[in-house]
Short mmCIF file of C-alpha atoms in Angstrom, two decimals:
data_model
loop_
_atom_site.label_atom_id
_atom_site.label_comp_id
_atom_site.label_asym_id
_atom_site.label_seq_id
_atom_site.Cartn_x
_atom_site.Cartn_y
_atom_site.Cartn_z
CA MET A 1 20.69 -6.58 2.60
CA ASN A 2 17.38 -5.59 4.18
CA GLU A 3 17.70 -3.20 7.12
CA GLN A 4 13.99 -2.46 7.45
CA SER A 5 12.35 -3.20 10.80
CA PHE A 6 8.84 -4.54 11.11
CA PHE A 7 6.34 -5.31 13.83
CA GLN A 8 6.15 -8.94 14.91
CA LEU A 9 4.59 -10.46 18.01
CA THR A 10 6.21 -13.13 20.18
CA GLN A 11 4.58 -16.46 20.97
CA ASP A 12 3.62 -15.31 24.47
CA ALA A 13 1.95 -12.21 23.07
CA VAL A 14 0.09 -14.26 20.45
CA THR A 15 -1.22 -16.66 23.10
CA SER A 16 -2.31 -13.90 25.46
CA LEU A 17 -4.03 -11.88 22.74
CA ALA A 18 -5.85 -14.92 21.36
CA GLU A 19 -7.09 -15.87 24.83
CA ARG A 20 -8.36 -12.36 25.50
CA TYR A 21 -9.81 -11.36 22.11
CA GLY A 22 -10.28 -14.60 20.20
CA THR A 23 -9.33 -15.24 16.59
CA PRO A 24 -8.99 -14.27 13.84
CA LEU A 25 -7.42 -11.12 15.24
CA LEU A 26 -5.51 -8.28 13.59
CA VAL A 27 -3.00 -6.43 15.78
CA LEU A 28 -2.03 -2.98 14.51
CA SER A 29 1.04 -1.11 15.75
CA LEU A 30 0.66 2.62 15.31
CA GLU A 31 4.24 3.07 16.47
CA GLN A 32 5.37 1.10 13.42
CA VAL A 33 3.28 3.25 11.08
CA GLU A 34 4.81 6.35 12.62
CA LYS A 35 8.30 4.89 12.33
CA ASN A 36 7.75 4.17 8.64
CA TYR A 37 6.54 7.72 8.05
CA ASP A 38 9.49 9.23 9.95
CA ILE A 39 12.05 7.11 8.07
CA LEU A 40 10.69 8.31 4.76
CA ARG A 41 10.75 11.94 5.91
CA GLU A 42 14.28 11.54 7.28
CA HIS A 43 15.78 10.11 4.10
CA ILE A 44 13.79 12.14 1.54
CA PRO A 45 13.07 15.34 3.50
CA GLN A 46 11.83 17.20 0.41
CA LEU A 47 9.01 14.69 0.02
CA LYS A 48 5.37 15.68 0.46
CA ILE A 49 3.86 12.36 1.51
CA HIS A 50 0.38 11.47 0.27
CA TYR A 51 -0.70 8.24 1.97
CA ALA A 52 -2.48 5.91 -0.48
CA MET A 53 -5.29 5.02 1.88
CA LYS A 54 -6.55 2.18 -0.34
CA ALA A 55 -3.79 0.02 1.15
CA ASN A 56 -5.36 0.22 4.60
CA PRO A 57 -8.02 2.83 5.46
CA ASP A 58 -8.14 1.99 9.17
CA LEU A 59 -9.27 5.14 10.98
CA HIS A 60 -6.47 4.84 13.55
CA ILE A 61 -3.89 4.97 10.76
CA LEU A 62 -5.64 7.91 9.13
CA ASP A 63 -5.84 9.84 12.42
CA LEU A 64 -2.15 9.25 13.11
CA LEU A 65 -1.07 10.45 9.68
CA ILE A 66 -3.44 13.43 9.77
CA ASN A 67 -1.77 14.52 13.02
CA LYS A 68 1.68 13.94 11.48
CA GLY A 69 0.78 16.41 8.73
CA ALA A 70 0.55 13.90 5.90
CA CYS A 71 -1.44 14.43 2.74
CA PHE A 72 -3.50 11.71 1.05
CA ASP A 73 -3.85 9.93 -2.28
CA VAL A 74 -7.57 9.31 -2.86
CA ALA A 75 -9.25 7.31 -5.61
CA SER A 76 -12.99 7.60 -4.99
CA ASP A 77 -15.76 9.72 -3.57
CA GLY A 78 -15.84 7.41 -0.55
CA GLU A 79 -12.20 8.07 0.33
CA ILE A 80 -12.59 11.81 -0.24
CA ARG A 81 -15.67 12.02 1.99
CA THR A 82 -14.08 9.88 4.72
CA LEU A 83 -11.10 12.22 4.97
CA SER A 84 -13.30 15.31 4.75
CA GLN A 85 -15.34 14.03 7.70
CA LEU A 86 -12.08 13.60 9.61
CA GLY A 87 -11.28 17.27 9.04
CA VAL A 88 -8.78 16.91 6.19
CA SER A 89 -8.97 19.90 3.84
CA GLY A 90 -9.13 19.42 0.10
CA ASP A 91 -5.67 20.87 -0.45
CA ARG A 92 -4.24 17.84 1.40
CA MET A 93 -5.68 15.38 -1.12
CA ILE A 94 -4.85 14.41 -4.66
CA TYR A 95 -7.49 12.58 -6.69
CA ALA A 96 -4.94 10.19 -8.13
CA ASN A 97 -7.25 7.83 -9.97
CA PRO A 98 -6.71 8.54 -13.70
CA ILE A 99 -10.27 7.38 -14.44
CA LYS A 100 -12.84 9.21 -12.32
CA LEU A 101 -16.53 8.82 -11.60
CA ASP A 102 -19.05 11.65 -11.58
CA ALA A 103 -19.55 10.92 -7.88
CA GLY A 104 -15.85 11.53 -7.36
CA PHE A 105 -16.01 14.91 -9.04
CA ARG A 106 -18.99 15.86 -6.87
CA ALA A 107 -17.02 14.89 -3.78
CA CYS A 108 -14.09 16.99 -5.03
CA ASN A 109 -16.30 20.05 -5.36
CA ASP A 110 -17.85 19.47 -1.92
CA ALA A 111 -14.51 18.91 -0.19
CA GLY A 112 -12.41 21.43 -2.11
CA VAL A 113 -10.16 18.90 -3.83
CA TYR A 114 -8.62 20.56 -6.88
CA ARG A 115 -5.52 18.44 -7.59
CA MET A 116 -5.82 15.33 -9.74
CA THR A 117 -4.10 13.12 -12.30
CA TYR A 118 -5.07 12.14 -15.84
CA ASP A 119 -3.67 9.99 -18.64
CA SER A 120 -6.14 10.34 -21.52
CA GLU A 121 -7.91 12.91 -23.66
CA SER A 122 -11.32 11.76 -22.45
CA GLU A 123 -10.29 12.49 -18.87
CA ILE A 124 -9.25 16.02 -19.81
CA ARG A 125 -12.78 16.69 -21.03
CA LYS A 126 -14.31 15.23 -17.87
CA ILE A 127 -12.09 17.26 -15.54
CA ALA A 128 -12.64 20.48 -17.48
CA GLU A 129 -16.40 19.95 -17.31
CA HIS A 130 -16.73 18.97 -13.66
CA CYS A 131 -13.76 20.77 -12.05
CA PRO A 132 -12.81 23.63 -14.39
CA GLY A 133 -9.37 25.10 -13.72
CA ALA A 134 -8.24 22.07 -11.69
CA THR A 135 -4.53 21.54 -11.11
CA VAL A 136 -3.53 18.38 -12.96
CA LEU A 137 -0.53 16.09 -13.26
CA LEU A 138 -0.04 13.90 -16.31
CA ARG A 139 0.28 10.25 -15.24
CA LEU A 140 3.21 8.91 -17.27
CA ARG A 141 3.57 5.24 -18.14
CA ILE A 142 6.76 3.67 -16.79
CA ASP A 143 7.17 -0.03 -17.61
CA ASN A 144 8.79 -2.14 -14.89
CA ALA A 145 8.39 -5.88 -15.46
CA LYS A 146 10.20 -6.63 -12.17
CA ALA A 147 7.58 -4.86 -10.04
CA HIS A 148 5.50 -7.03 -7.71
CA VAL A 149 2.42 -5.32 -9.14
CA ASP A 150 2.94 -3.43 -12.42
CA LEU A 151 0.40 -0.62 -12.22
CA ASN A 152 1.43 0.66 -15.63
CA LYS A 153 -0.46 -2.16 -17.33
CA LYS A 154 -3.65 -0.26 -16.51
CA PHE A 155 -2.59 3.37 -16.13
CA GLY A 156 -0.18 5.86 -17.61
CA CYS A 157 0.26 7.78 -20.83
CA PRO A 158 3.02 6.57 -23.19
CA ARG A 159 5.97 8.92 -23.62
CA GLU A 160 5.21 9.69 -27.26
CA LYS A 161 1.73 11.04 -26.44
CA ALA A 162 2.61 12.84 -23.23
CA LEU A 163 3.44 16.35 -24.45
CA ASP A 164 0.37 16.47 -26.69
CA LEU A 165 -1.88 15.53 -23.75
CA MET A 166 -0.28 18.17 -21.56
CA LEU A 167 -0.89 20.86 -24.19
CA LYS A 168 -4.48 19.73 -24.67
CA ALA A 169 -5.08 19.95 -20.92
CA LYS A 170 -3.80 23.51 -20.97
CA GLU A 171 -6.05 24.35 -23.92
CA ALA A 172 -8.98 23.00 -21.91
CA GLY A 173 -8.27 25.56 -19.19
CA LEU A 174 -6.61 23.21 -16.72
CA ASP A 175 -3.56 24.12 -14.64
CA VAL A 176 -0.94 21.67 -15.90
CA ALA A 177 1.46 21.60 -12.96
CA GLY A 178 3.68 18.61 -13.61
CA ILE A 179 4.07 14.88 -14.04
CA ALA A 180 3.25 11.83 -11.96
CA PHE A 181 4.56 8.30 -12.35
CA HIS A 182 4.48 5.00 -10.46
CA VAL A 183 7.30 2.51 -10.98
CA GLY A 184 5.27 -0.40 -9.57
CA SER A 185 4.87 -2.11 -6.23
CA GLN A 186 7.79 -3.59 -4.25
CA THR A 187 10.51 -1.84 -6.24
CA VAL A 188 13.73 -2.93 -4.52
CA SER A 189 16.23 -0.88 -6.53
CA ALA A 190 16.55 2.81 -7.33
CA ASP A 191 17.08 2.06 -11.04
CA PRO A 192 13.38 2.16 -12.05
CA TYR A 193 13.04 5.52 -10.29
CA PHE A 194 16.13 6.79 -12.13
CA HIS A 195 14.70 5.61 -15.46
CA ALA A 196 11.40 7.37 -14.73
CA MET A 197 13.23 10.55 -13.73
CA ASP A 198 15.28 10.53 -16.94
CA ILE A 199 12.10 10.45 -19.02
CA THR A 200 10.41 13.01 -16.80
CA ARG A 201 13.29 15.47 -16.99
CA GLU A 202 13.27 15.36 -20.81
CA LEU A 203 9.50 15.72 -20.98
CA MET A 204 9.46 18.63 -18.55
CA ALA A 205 12.08 20.46 -20.63
CA GLU A 206 9.89 20.02 -23.71
CA ALA A 207 6.83 21.19 -21.78
CA ARG A 208 8.57 24.32 -20.54
CA ALA A 209 9.68 25.11 -24.07
CA ARG A 210 6.00 25.08 -25.07
CA GLY A 211 5.02 27.47 -22.29
CA LEU A 212 3.96 25.06 -19.57
CA SER A 213 4.99 25.79 -16.00
CA MET A 214 6.32 22.63 -14.40
CA ARG A 215 6.07 22.86 -10.61
CA VAL A 216 5.39 19.34 -9.32
CA LEU A 217 6.88 15.86 -9.68
CA ASP A 218 4.92 13.01 -8.12
CA ILE A 219 7.07 9.85 -7.82
CA GLY A 220 4.15 7.66 -6.75
CA GLY A 221 4.74 4.70 -4.43
CA GLY A 222 6.58 1.44 -4.79
CA PHE A 223 8.88 1.56 -1.75
CA PRO A 224 9.34 -2.05 -0.59
CA ILE A 225 8.58 -3.96 2.59
CA PRO A 226 10.03 -7.32 3.71
CA GLU A 227 8.92 -10.21 1.52
CA THR A 228 10.05 -13.83 1.35
CA GLY A 229 13.00 -14.19 -1.01
CA VAL A 230 13.29 -10.46 -1.69
CA HIS A 231 16.50 -8.63 -0.77
CA TYR A 232 17.09 -4.90 -0.66
CA ASN A 233 18.56 -2.08 1.39
CA LEU A 234 15.79 0.40 2.14
CA THR A 235 17.93 3.25 3.42
CA ALA A 236 20.29 3.03 0.45
CA LEU A 237 17.35 3.05 -1.96
CA LEU A 238 15.77 6.07 -0.29
CA ASP A 239 19.07 7.96 -0.11
CA GLN A 240 19.75 7.32 -3.79
CA VAL A 241 16.30 8.54 -4.81
CA ALA A 242 16.70 11.62 -2.61
CA ALA A 243 20.08 12.47 -4.12
CA ARG A 244 18.73 12.24 -7.66
CA LEU A 245 15.76 14.42 -6.78
CA ARG A 246 18.09 17.07 -5.35
CA GLU A 247 20.30 16.91 -8.43
CA ASP A 248 17.65 17.18 -11.15
CA PHE A 249 14.45 18.46 -9.57
CA SER A 250 15.47 20.83 -6.78
CA ASP A 251 13.19 23.53 -8.16
CA LEU A 252 10.04 21.40 -7.92
CA GLU A 253 7.63 20.24 -5.27
CA ILE A 254 8.17 16.51 -4.82
CA TRP A 255 5.15 14.36 -3.96
CA ALA A 256 4.84 10.64 -3.32
CA GLU A 257 1.96 8.24 -2.76
CA PRO A 258 3.20 5.39 -0.53
CA GLY A 259 0.61 2.84 0.59
CA ARG A 260 2.05 -0.61 1.26
CA TYR A 261 5.25 0.90 2.65
CA MET A 262 3.35 2.87 5.29
CA CYS A 263 1.10 0.14 6.68
CA GLY A 264 2.30 -3.24 5.44
CA THR A 265 4.80 -3.85 8.25
CA ALA A 266 2.49 -2.58 10.99
CA VAL A 267 -0.08 -5.38 11.27
CA ASN A 268 0.01 -9.01 12.46
CA LEU A 269 -2.76 -11.55 12.01
CA ILE A 270 -3.41 -14.23 14.62
CA THR A 271 -5.42 -17.10 13.15
CA ARG A 272 -6.32 -20.56 14.42
CA VAL A 273 -6.40 -24.04 12.88
CA ILE A 274 -10.06 -25.11 12.96
CA GLY A 275 -9.82 -28.27 10.88
CA GLU A 276 -7.32 -30.87 9.69
CA ASN A 277 -7.62 -33.52 7.01
CA GLU A 278 -5.63 -35.53 4.49
CA ARG A 279 -6.64 -35.18 0.87
CA ASN A 280 -4.80 -36.77 -2.06
CA GLY A 281 -1.82 -37.60 0.12
CA GLN A 282 -1.33 -34.07 1.48
CA ASN A 283 -2.20 -32.53 4.83
CA TRP A 284 -4.89 -29.88 4.70
CA TYR A 285 -5.26 -27.24 7.42
CA PHE A 286 -8.37 -25.12 7.63
CA LEU A 287 -8.01 -21.70 9.30
CA ASP A 288 -10.59 -19.34 10.79
CA ASP A 289 -9.53 -16.63 8.32
CA GLY A 290 -9.32 -17.12 4.59
CA ILE A 291 -9.25 -15.85 1.05
CA TYR A 292 -12.44 -13.84 1.56
CA GLY A 293 -10.97 -12.25 4.69
CA THR A 294 -7.48 -11.08 5.57
CA PHE A 295 -5.89 -13.49 3.10
CA SER A 296 -7.68 -11.66 0.26
CA GLY A 297 -4.22 -10.33 -0.54
CA VAL A 298 -3.32 -13.75 -1.96
CA ILE A 299 -5.66 -13.04 -4.88
CA PHE A 300 -5.81 -9.27 -5.10
CA ASP A 301 -2.18 -8.55 -4.22
CA GLN A 302 -0.39 -11.77 -5.23
CA TRP A 303 1.19 -11.79 -1.78
CA ASP A 304 2.83 -14.89 -0.27
CA PHE A 305 2.13 -14.60 3.44
CA LYS A 306 4.52 -16.01 6.02
CA LEU A 307 2.94 -18.42 8.52
CA ILE A 308 4.64 -18.81 11.90
CA SER A 309 3.49 -21.74 14.07
CA PHE A 310 6.06 -21.52 16.89
CA LYS A 311 6.25 -25.32 16.67
CA ASP A 312 9.20 -27.67 16.16
CA GLY A 313 9.37 -30.61 13.83
CA LYS A 314 10.30 -31.51 10.28
CA LYS A 315 8.42 -29.34 7.83
CA ILE A 316 5.94 -30.88 5.46
CA PRO A 317 4.09 -29.53 2.41
CA ALA A 318 0.48 -28.67 3.25
CA THR A 319 -2.57 -26.97 1.82
CA PHE A 320 -4.09 -24.09 3.80
CA ALA A 321 -7.75 -23.22 3.31
CA GLY A 322 -10.17 -20.75 4.83
CA PRO A 323 -13.44 -21.30 6.71
CA SER A 324 -16.00 -20.66 3.97
CA CYS A 325 -17.90 -23.27 1.95
CA ASP A 326 -16.37 -22.09 -1.33
CA SER A 327 -13.73 -24.30 -2.94
CA LEU A 328 -11.96 -21.11 -4.09
CA ASP A 329 -11.16 -20.41 -0.45
CA ILE A 330 -7.68 -21.97 -0.58
CA MET A 331 -4.72 -19.73 0.24
CA PHE A 332 -1.71 -22.00 -0.26
CA ARG A 333 -0.94 -25.38 -1.79
CA GLY A 334 2.25 -27.24 -0.91
CA LYS A 335 3.31 -24.59 1.61
CA MET A 336 5.99 -25.87 3.96
CA THR A 337 4.96 -25.96 7.61
CA GLU A 338 5.53 -27.86 10.83
CA PRO A 339 2.77 -30.47 11.42
CA LEU A 340 -0.24 -28.73 12.96
CA GLU A 341 -3.26 -29.71 15.02
CA VAL A 342 -6.74 -28.30 15.50
CA GLY A 343 -6.50 -25.39 17.94
CA ASP A 344 -2.95 -24.36 17.02
CA LEU A 345 -2.35 -20.65 16.57
CA LEU A 346 -0.54 -19.16 13.59
CA LEU A 347 1.05 -15.73 13.41
CA VAL A 348 1.05 -13.90 10.08
CA PRO A 349 3.35 -10.84 10.16
CA VAL A 350 3.64 -8.09 7.54
CA CYS A 351 -0.03 -8.22 6.61
CA GLY A 352 -1.14 -4.61 6.93
CA ALA A 353 -1.54 -3.77 3.24
CA TYR A 354 -4.23 -4.94 0.84
CA THR A 355 -5.61 -7.47 3.34
CA SER A 356 -8.29 -6.12 5.66
CA ALA A 357 -8.90 -3.41 3.07
CA SER A 358 -10.16 -5.97 0.55
CA ALA A 359 -11.70 -8.42 3.04
CA THR A 360 -15.40 -9.28 2.77
CA THR A 361 -18.16 -10.83 4.87
CA PHE A 362 -18.85 -13.55 2.31
CA ASN A 363 -20.74 -16.59 3.60
CA GLY A 364 -21.64 -14.66 6.74
CA PHE A 365 -18.16 -14.68 8.26
CA LYS A 366 -17.18 -11.50 10.06
CA LYS A 367 -14.03 -9.64 9.18
CA ALA A 368 -11.18 -10.12 11.63
CA ARG A 369 -11.34 -7.80 14.59
CA THR A 370 -8.58 -5.19 14.89
CA VAL A 371 -6.93 -4.14 18.15
CA ILE A 372 -4.25 -1.50 18.66
CA TRP A 373 -1.04 -2.96 20.03
CA GLU A 374 -0.06 0.11 22.01
CA GLU A 375 -3.39 -0.10 23.86
CA VAL A 376 -3.65 -3.84 24.48
CA ARG A 377 -0.02 -4.45 25.42
CA GLU A 378 -0.40 -2.23 28.47
CA GLU A 379 -3.71 -3.82 29.38
CA LEU A 380 -2.20 -7.32 29.21
CA GLY A 381 1.20 -6.40 30.60
CA LEU A 382 2.93 -7.25 27.32
CA ASP A 383 5.24 -4.24 26.99
CA ALA A 384 8.36 -6.28 26.25
CA MET A 385 6.72 -8.85 23.99
CA SER A 386 6.79 -7.09 20.65
CA VAL A 387 9.74 -7.93 18.44
CA ALA A 388 11.01 -5.52 15.77
CA VAL A 389 13.15 -7.56 13.42
#
């Protein structure tokens, strides 16, 4: 059972917003971002939340979370400098990219970022050279084939090499403070977290026996958001993770790096049908946003977006394509939809993560404009037209 609420506009709101601001249009609810943050703090109160800003670096989201007291997971010099310019001190950031650029180290030194992750011997040497004495967490590999995106295919040290890498980091003069892991995106059960914690507890005991002071456990991200065909109980998952953390790691600082969970449910896209055709016996609908824009998540995030037409009629399989002149710009093939016409509006909920963040201006098309729901609803008299499902 999924008890998680999310931001979704009504048909009247979609029509009014499209008439006022045009399409494609992204509508961001800061109240939903705040709600997501508060739920996480309520159910895992010991958690020190580091927002993974790569999911959506919108400045309104960053400002909100800065004011809420959040910390941040950063992966580049650009992210570090953006937060620094917003007044975020270095001790509220963790450079959580296990493979770092020289430019990132320079940004760390400029902004006072001294906490970072690593998963290889080469990274130890780089950190010791550029940020001597840095506080580091070993990124541990945790395989989870059921994850929507298995980040451990690219990052993470295998268990059998972990203790050796921790000792080598200490020998290099680094402050080895603990362990970080990421169970993978859209984890709908607490079991992968439990598995990761079992390995972590054993490894920390071995590390302490070798003179390392374990102070921090970073459980990464992975908390789920609503997705077609995916079932889970968010509050139960969070409560189970919290209970296990209290049982086995009560003496540690607990960090997390949620990205999708924080912003994914907070944005709706309004897009318009700009073309219709029949090709090889199937209806094709061309939209004013596509794979190079907000729907970039189809490629980069393997996300199956929900399309709401607000129309009646027997559903048919159709192909949906974007506005560019590239034949790659096709989002869906055989996607079931009510028959559509040129000019029809479509609502795409739950599209706040890995969408606008990876959008481009390819072929000269502008990125979708973003408006803040809490500002425009008052302007248009739409206070009662947002639906939290």
